[in-house]
mmCIF file of C-alpha atoms in Angstrom:
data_model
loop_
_atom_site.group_PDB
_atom_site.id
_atom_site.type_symbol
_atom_site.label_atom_id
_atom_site.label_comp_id
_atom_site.label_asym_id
_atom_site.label_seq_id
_atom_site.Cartn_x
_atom_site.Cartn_y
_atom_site.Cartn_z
ATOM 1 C CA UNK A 1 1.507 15.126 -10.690
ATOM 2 C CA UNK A 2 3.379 17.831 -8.436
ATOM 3 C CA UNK A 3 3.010 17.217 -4.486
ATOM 4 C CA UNK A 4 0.454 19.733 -2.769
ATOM 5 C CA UNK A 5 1.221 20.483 0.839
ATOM 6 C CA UNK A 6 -1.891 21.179 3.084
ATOM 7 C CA UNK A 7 -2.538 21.732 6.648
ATOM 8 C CA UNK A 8 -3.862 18.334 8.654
ATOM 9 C CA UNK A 9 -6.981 20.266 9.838
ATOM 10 C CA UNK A 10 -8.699 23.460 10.523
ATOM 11 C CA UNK A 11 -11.499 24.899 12.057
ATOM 12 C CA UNK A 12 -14.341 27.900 11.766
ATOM 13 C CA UNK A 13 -16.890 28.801 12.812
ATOM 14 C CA UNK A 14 -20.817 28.725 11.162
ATOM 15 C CA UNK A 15 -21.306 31.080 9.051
ATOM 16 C CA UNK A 16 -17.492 32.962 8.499
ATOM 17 C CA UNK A 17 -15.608 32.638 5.688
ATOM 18 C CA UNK A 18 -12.881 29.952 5.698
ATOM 19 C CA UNK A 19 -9.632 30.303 3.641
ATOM 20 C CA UNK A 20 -8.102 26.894 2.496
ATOM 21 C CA UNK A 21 -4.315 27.063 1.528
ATOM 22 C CA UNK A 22 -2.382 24.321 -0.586
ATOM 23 C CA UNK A 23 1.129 25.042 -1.304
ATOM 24 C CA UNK A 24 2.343 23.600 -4.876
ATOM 25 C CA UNK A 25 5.940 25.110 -5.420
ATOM 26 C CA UNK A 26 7.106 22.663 -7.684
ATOM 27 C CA UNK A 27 4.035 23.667 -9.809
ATOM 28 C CA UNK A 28 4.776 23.434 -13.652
ATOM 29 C CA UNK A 29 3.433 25.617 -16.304
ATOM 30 C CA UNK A 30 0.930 23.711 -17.588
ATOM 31 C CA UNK A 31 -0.743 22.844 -14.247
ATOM 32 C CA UNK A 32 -4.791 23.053 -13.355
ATOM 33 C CA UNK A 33 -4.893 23.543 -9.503
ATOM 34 C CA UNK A 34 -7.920 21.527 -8.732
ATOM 35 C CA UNK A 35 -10.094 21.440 -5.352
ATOM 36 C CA UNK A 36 -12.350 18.487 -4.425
ATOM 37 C CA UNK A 37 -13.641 18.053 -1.059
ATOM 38 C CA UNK A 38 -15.140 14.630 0.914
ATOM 39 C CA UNK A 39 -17.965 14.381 3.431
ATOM 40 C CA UNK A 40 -18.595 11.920 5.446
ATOM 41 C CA UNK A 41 -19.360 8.769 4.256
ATOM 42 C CA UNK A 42 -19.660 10.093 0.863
ATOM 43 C CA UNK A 43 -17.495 9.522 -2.389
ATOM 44 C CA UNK A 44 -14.891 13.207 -3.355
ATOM 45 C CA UNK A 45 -16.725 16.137 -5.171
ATOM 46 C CA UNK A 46 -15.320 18.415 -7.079
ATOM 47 C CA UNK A 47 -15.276 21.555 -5.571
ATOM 48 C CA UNK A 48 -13.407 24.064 -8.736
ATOM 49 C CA UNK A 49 -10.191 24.380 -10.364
ATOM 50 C CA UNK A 50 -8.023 27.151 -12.084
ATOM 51 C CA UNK A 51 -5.061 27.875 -14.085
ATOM 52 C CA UNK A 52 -3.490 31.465 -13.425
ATOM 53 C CA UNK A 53 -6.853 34.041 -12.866
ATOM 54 C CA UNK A 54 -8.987 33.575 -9.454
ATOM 55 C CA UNK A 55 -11.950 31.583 -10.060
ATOM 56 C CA UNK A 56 -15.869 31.628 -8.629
ATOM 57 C CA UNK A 57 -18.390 29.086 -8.984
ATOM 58 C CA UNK A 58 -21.630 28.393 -6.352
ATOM 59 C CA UNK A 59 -19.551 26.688 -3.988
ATOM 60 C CA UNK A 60 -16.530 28.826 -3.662
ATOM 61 C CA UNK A 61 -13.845 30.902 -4.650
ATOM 62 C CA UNK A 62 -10.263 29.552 -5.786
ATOM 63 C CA UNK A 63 -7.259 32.385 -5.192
ATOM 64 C CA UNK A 64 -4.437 31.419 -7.072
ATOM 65 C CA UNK A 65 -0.611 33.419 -6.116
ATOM 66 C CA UNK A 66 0.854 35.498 -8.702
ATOM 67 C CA UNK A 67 3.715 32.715 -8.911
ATOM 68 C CA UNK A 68 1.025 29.760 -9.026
ATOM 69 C CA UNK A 69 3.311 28.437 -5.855
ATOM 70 C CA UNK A 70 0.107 28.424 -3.973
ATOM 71 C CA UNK A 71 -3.253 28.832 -3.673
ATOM 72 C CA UNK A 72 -6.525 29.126 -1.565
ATOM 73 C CA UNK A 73 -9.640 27.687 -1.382
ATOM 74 C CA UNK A 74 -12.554 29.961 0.122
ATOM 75 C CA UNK A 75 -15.615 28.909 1.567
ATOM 76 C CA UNK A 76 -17.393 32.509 1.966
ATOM 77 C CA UNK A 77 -20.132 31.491 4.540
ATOM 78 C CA UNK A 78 -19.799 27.889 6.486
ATOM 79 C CA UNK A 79 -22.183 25.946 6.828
ATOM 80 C CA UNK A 80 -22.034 22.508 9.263
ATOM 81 C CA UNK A 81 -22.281 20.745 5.542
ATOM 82 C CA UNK A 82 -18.956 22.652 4.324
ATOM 83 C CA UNK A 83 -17.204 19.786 7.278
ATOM 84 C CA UNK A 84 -15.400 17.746 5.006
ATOM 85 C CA UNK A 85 -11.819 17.001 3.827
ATOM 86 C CA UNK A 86 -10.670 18.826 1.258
ATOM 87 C CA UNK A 87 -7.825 18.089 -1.573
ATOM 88 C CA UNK A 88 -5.743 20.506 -2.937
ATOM 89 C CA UNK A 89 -4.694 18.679 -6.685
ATOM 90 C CA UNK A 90 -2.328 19.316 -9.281
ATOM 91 C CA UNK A 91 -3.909 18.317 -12.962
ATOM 92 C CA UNK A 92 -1.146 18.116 -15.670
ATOM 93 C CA UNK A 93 -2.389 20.186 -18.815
ATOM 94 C CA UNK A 94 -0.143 18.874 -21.185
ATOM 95 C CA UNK A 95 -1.591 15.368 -21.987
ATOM 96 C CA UNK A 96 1.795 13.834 -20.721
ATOM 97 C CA UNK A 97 0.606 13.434 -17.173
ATOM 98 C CA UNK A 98 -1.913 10.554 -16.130
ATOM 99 C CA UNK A 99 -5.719 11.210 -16.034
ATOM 100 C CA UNK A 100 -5.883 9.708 -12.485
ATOM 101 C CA UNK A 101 -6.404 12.174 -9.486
ATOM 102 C CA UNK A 102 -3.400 11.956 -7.034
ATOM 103 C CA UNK A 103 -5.250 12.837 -3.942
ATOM 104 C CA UNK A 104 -2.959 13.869 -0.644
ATOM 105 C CA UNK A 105 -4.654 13.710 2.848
ATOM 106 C CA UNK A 106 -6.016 17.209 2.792
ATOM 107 C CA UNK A 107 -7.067 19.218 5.619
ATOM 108 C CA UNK A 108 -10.379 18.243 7.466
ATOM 109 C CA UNK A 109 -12.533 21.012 7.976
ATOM 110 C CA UNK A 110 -14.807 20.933 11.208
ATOM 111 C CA UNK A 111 -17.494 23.346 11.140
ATOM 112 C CA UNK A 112 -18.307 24.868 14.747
ATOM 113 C CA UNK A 113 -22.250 25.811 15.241
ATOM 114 C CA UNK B 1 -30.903 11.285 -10.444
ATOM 115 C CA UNK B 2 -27.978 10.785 -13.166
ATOM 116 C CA UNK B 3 -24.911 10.283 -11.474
ATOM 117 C CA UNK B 4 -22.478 7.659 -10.853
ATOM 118 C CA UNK B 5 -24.074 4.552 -9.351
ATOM 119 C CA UNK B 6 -22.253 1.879 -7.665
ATOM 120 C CA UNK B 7 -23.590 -1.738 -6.524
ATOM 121 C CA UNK B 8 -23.724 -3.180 -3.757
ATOM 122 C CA UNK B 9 -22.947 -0.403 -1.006
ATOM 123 C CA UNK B 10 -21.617 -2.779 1.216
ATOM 124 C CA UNK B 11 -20.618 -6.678 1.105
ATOM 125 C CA UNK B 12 -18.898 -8.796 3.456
ATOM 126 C CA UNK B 13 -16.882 -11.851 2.425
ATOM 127 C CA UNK B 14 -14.777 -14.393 3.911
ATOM 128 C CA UNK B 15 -11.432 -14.070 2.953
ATOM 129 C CA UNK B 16 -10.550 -16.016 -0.332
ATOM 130 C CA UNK B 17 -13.696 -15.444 -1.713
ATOM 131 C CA UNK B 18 -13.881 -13.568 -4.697
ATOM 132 C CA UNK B 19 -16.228 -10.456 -5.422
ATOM 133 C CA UNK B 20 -17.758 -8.236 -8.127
ATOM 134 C CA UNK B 21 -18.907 -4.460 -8.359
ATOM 135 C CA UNK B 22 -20.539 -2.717 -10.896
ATOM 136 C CA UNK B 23 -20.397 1.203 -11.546
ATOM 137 C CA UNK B 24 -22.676 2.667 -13.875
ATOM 138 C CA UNK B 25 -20.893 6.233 -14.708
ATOM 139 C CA UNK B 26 -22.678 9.327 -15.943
ATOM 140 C CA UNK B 27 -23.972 8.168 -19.877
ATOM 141 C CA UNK B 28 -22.310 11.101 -21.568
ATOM 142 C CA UNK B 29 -18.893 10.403 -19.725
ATOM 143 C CA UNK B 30 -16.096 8.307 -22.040
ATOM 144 C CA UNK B 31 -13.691 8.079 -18.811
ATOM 145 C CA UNK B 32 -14.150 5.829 -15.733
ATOM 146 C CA UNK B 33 -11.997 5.435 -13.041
ATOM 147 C CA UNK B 34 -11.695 2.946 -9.487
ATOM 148 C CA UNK B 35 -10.080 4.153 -6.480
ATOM 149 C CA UNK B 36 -9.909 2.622 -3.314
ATOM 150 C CA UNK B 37 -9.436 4.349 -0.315
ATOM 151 C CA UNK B 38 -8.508 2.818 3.096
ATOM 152 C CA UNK B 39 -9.332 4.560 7.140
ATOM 153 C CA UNK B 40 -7.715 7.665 7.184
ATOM 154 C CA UNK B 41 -6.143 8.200 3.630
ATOM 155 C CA UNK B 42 -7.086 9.572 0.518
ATOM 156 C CA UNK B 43 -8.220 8.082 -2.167
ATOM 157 C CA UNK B 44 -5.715 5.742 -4.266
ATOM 158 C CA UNK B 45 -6.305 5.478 -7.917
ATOM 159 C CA UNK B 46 -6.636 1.865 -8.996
ATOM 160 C CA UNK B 47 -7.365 2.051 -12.995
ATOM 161 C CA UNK B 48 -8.757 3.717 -15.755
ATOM 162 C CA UNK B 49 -10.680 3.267 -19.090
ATOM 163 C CA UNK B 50 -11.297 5.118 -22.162
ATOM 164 C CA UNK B 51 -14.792 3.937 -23.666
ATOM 165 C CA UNK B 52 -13.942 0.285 -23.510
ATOM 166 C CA UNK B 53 -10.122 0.845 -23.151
ATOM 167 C CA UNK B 54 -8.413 0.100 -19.895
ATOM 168 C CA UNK B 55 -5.245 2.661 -20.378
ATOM 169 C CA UNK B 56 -3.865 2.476 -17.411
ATOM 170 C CA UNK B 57 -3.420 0.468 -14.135
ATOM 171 C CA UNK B 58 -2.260 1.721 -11.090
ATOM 172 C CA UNK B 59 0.941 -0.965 -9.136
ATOM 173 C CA UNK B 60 -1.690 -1.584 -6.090
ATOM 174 C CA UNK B 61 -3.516 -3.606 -8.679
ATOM 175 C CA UNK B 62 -1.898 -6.773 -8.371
ATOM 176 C CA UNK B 63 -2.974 -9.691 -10.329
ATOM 177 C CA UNK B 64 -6.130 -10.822 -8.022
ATOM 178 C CA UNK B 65 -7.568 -7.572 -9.360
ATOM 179 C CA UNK B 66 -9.324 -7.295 -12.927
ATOM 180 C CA UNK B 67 -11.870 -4.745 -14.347
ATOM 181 C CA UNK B 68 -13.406 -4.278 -17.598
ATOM 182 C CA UNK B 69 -15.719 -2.302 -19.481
ATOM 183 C CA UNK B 70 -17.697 -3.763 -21.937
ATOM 184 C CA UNK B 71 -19.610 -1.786 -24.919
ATOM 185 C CA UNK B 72 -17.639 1.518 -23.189
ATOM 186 C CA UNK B 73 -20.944 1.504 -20.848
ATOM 187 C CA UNK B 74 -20.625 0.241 -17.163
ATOM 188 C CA UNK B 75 -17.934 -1.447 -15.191
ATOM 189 C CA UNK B 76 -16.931 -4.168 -13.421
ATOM 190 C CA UNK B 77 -14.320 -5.151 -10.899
ATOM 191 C CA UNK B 78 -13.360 -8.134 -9.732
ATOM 192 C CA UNK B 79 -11.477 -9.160 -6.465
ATOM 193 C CA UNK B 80 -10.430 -13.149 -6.652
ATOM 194 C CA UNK B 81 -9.348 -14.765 -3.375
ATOM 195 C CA UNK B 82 -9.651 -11.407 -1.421
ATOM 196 C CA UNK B 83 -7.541 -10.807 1.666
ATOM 197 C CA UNK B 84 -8.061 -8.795 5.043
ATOM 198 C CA UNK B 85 -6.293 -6.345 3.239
ATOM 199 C CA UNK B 86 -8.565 -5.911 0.704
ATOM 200 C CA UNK B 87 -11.006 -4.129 2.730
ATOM 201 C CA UNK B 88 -11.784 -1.305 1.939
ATOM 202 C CA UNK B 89 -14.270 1.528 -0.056
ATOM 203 C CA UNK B 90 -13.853 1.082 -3.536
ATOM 204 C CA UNK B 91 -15.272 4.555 -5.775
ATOM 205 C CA UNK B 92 -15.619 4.532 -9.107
ATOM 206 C CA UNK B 93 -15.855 7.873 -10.867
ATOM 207 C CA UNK B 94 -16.528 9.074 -14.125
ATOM 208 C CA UNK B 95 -15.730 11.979 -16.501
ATOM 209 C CA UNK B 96 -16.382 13.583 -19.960
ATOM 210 C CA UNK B 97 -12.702 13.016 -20.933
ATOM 211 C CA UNK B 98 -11.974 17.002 -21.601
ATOM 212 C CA UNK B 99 -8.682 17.597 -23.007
ATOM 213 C CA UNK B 100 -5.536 19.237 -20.896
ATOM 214 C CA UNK B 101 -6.066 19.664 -16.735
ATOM 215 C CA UNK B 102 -9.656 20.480 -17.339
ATOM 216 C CA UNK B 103 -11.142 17.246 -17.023
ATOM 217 C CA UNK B 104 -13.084 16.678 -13.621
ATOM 218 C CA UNK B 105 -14.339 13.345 -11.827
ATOM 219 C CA UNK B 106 -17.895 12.605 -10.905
ATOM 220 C CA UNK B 107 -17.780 10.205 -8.022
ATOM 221 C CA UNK B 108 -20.201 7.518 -6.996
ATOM 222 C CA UNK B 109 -21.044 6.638 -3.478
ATOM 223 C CA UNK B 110 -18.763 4.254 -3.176
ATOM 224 C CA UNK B 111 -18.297 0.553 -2.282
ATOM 225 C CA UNK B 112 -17.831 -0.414 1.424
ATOM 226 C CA UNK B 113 -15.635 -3.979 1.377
ATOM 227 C CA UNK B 114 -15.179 -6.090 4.517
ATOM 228 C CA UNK B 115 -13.466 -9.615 4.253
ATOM 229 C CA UNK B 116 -13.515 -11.207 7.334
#
């Protein structure tokens, strides 16, 4: 899988949006950008993933660049349960890659009340 | 609740003992996954099985490890003559096995391992 480049950490406040980047410039064609996130103590969850359009599910927004060389993850309200480390990942589309999940060492989000 | 289920949550050993999890993935899901993760990194992908296929093994499982999958249902894996540096959280995961980059993981809760 293609290396994602994220910021260690970042922080917001409860309550604002929060915009997650993940650089990917080696990004191939056939790429999924995916988004999982890990709270404390807890196992990863996925979080949403995209190809080329912007994407929207219940938990948040995924803005993908015009060139696909990055992206960003948005979080439109925080909440202290949005604190978590989040993992920007690269999924190979074309059945060459591996099925495993490459994960980086994201950027920890810390939620201020 | 029908999500990934690991056992135990937590087991201490003495070193060179050996030890066993389970993970029971989602019933629908054909792929299941271990990944161990260690203070302060991400997750590192261990191995992987199709139904009752293991298709791939990651190098950091060296020979002590071994997991299978009988019947394509739950898994187990095995730790012989664990180390210090076999402790660790150990998450299994599961998915439906979707074609292309589509395919996402359902984690479990994990497995915390200390060998003393």
């Amino acid at each position: 899988d293609a290396k994602t480049t994220q910021p260690n950490s970042m922080e917001s406040n409860e309550e604002e949006p929060v915009h997650l980047p993940c650089n990917h410039s080696t990004i191939s064609g056939t790429d999924y950008i995916h988004w999982y996130r890990q709270l404390p103590s807890q196992g990863p969850e996925y979080v949403i993933h995209g190809l080329t359009s912007n994407v929207n599910n219940r938990m948040a927004s995924l803005a993908i660049a015009e060139d696909r060389k990055s992206s960003t993850l948005i979080l439109h309200r925080a909440t202290l349960r949005d604190a978590a480390v989040y993992y920007c990942i690269l999924r190979d589309a074309s059945g060459a890659g591996s099925y495993q999940l490459t994960f980086g060492k994201g950027t920890k989000l810390s939620v201020i009340p | 609740d029908t999500g990934v289920s690991q056992d135990p949550r937590h087991k201490i050993t003495k070193r060179g003992q050996n030890v066993t999890f389970r993970c029971d993935p989602i019933s629908e899901h054909n792929r299941l996954y271990w990944y161990r993760q260690t203070l302060g990194q991400g997750p590192e992908f261990l191995t992987y099985f199709q139904n009752e296929a293991q298709l791939e093994k990651s190098r950091l499982l060296s020979d002590r490890f071994s997991a299978e999958r009988p019947k394509g249902s739950f898994s187990t894996l095995e730790i012989q003559r664990t180390e210090q540096g076999d402790s660790a959280m150990y998450f299994c995961a599961s998915s439906l096995g979707l074609t292309g980059g589509r395919d996402t993981q359902y984690f479990g809760p994990g497995t915390r391992l200390t060998v003393l």
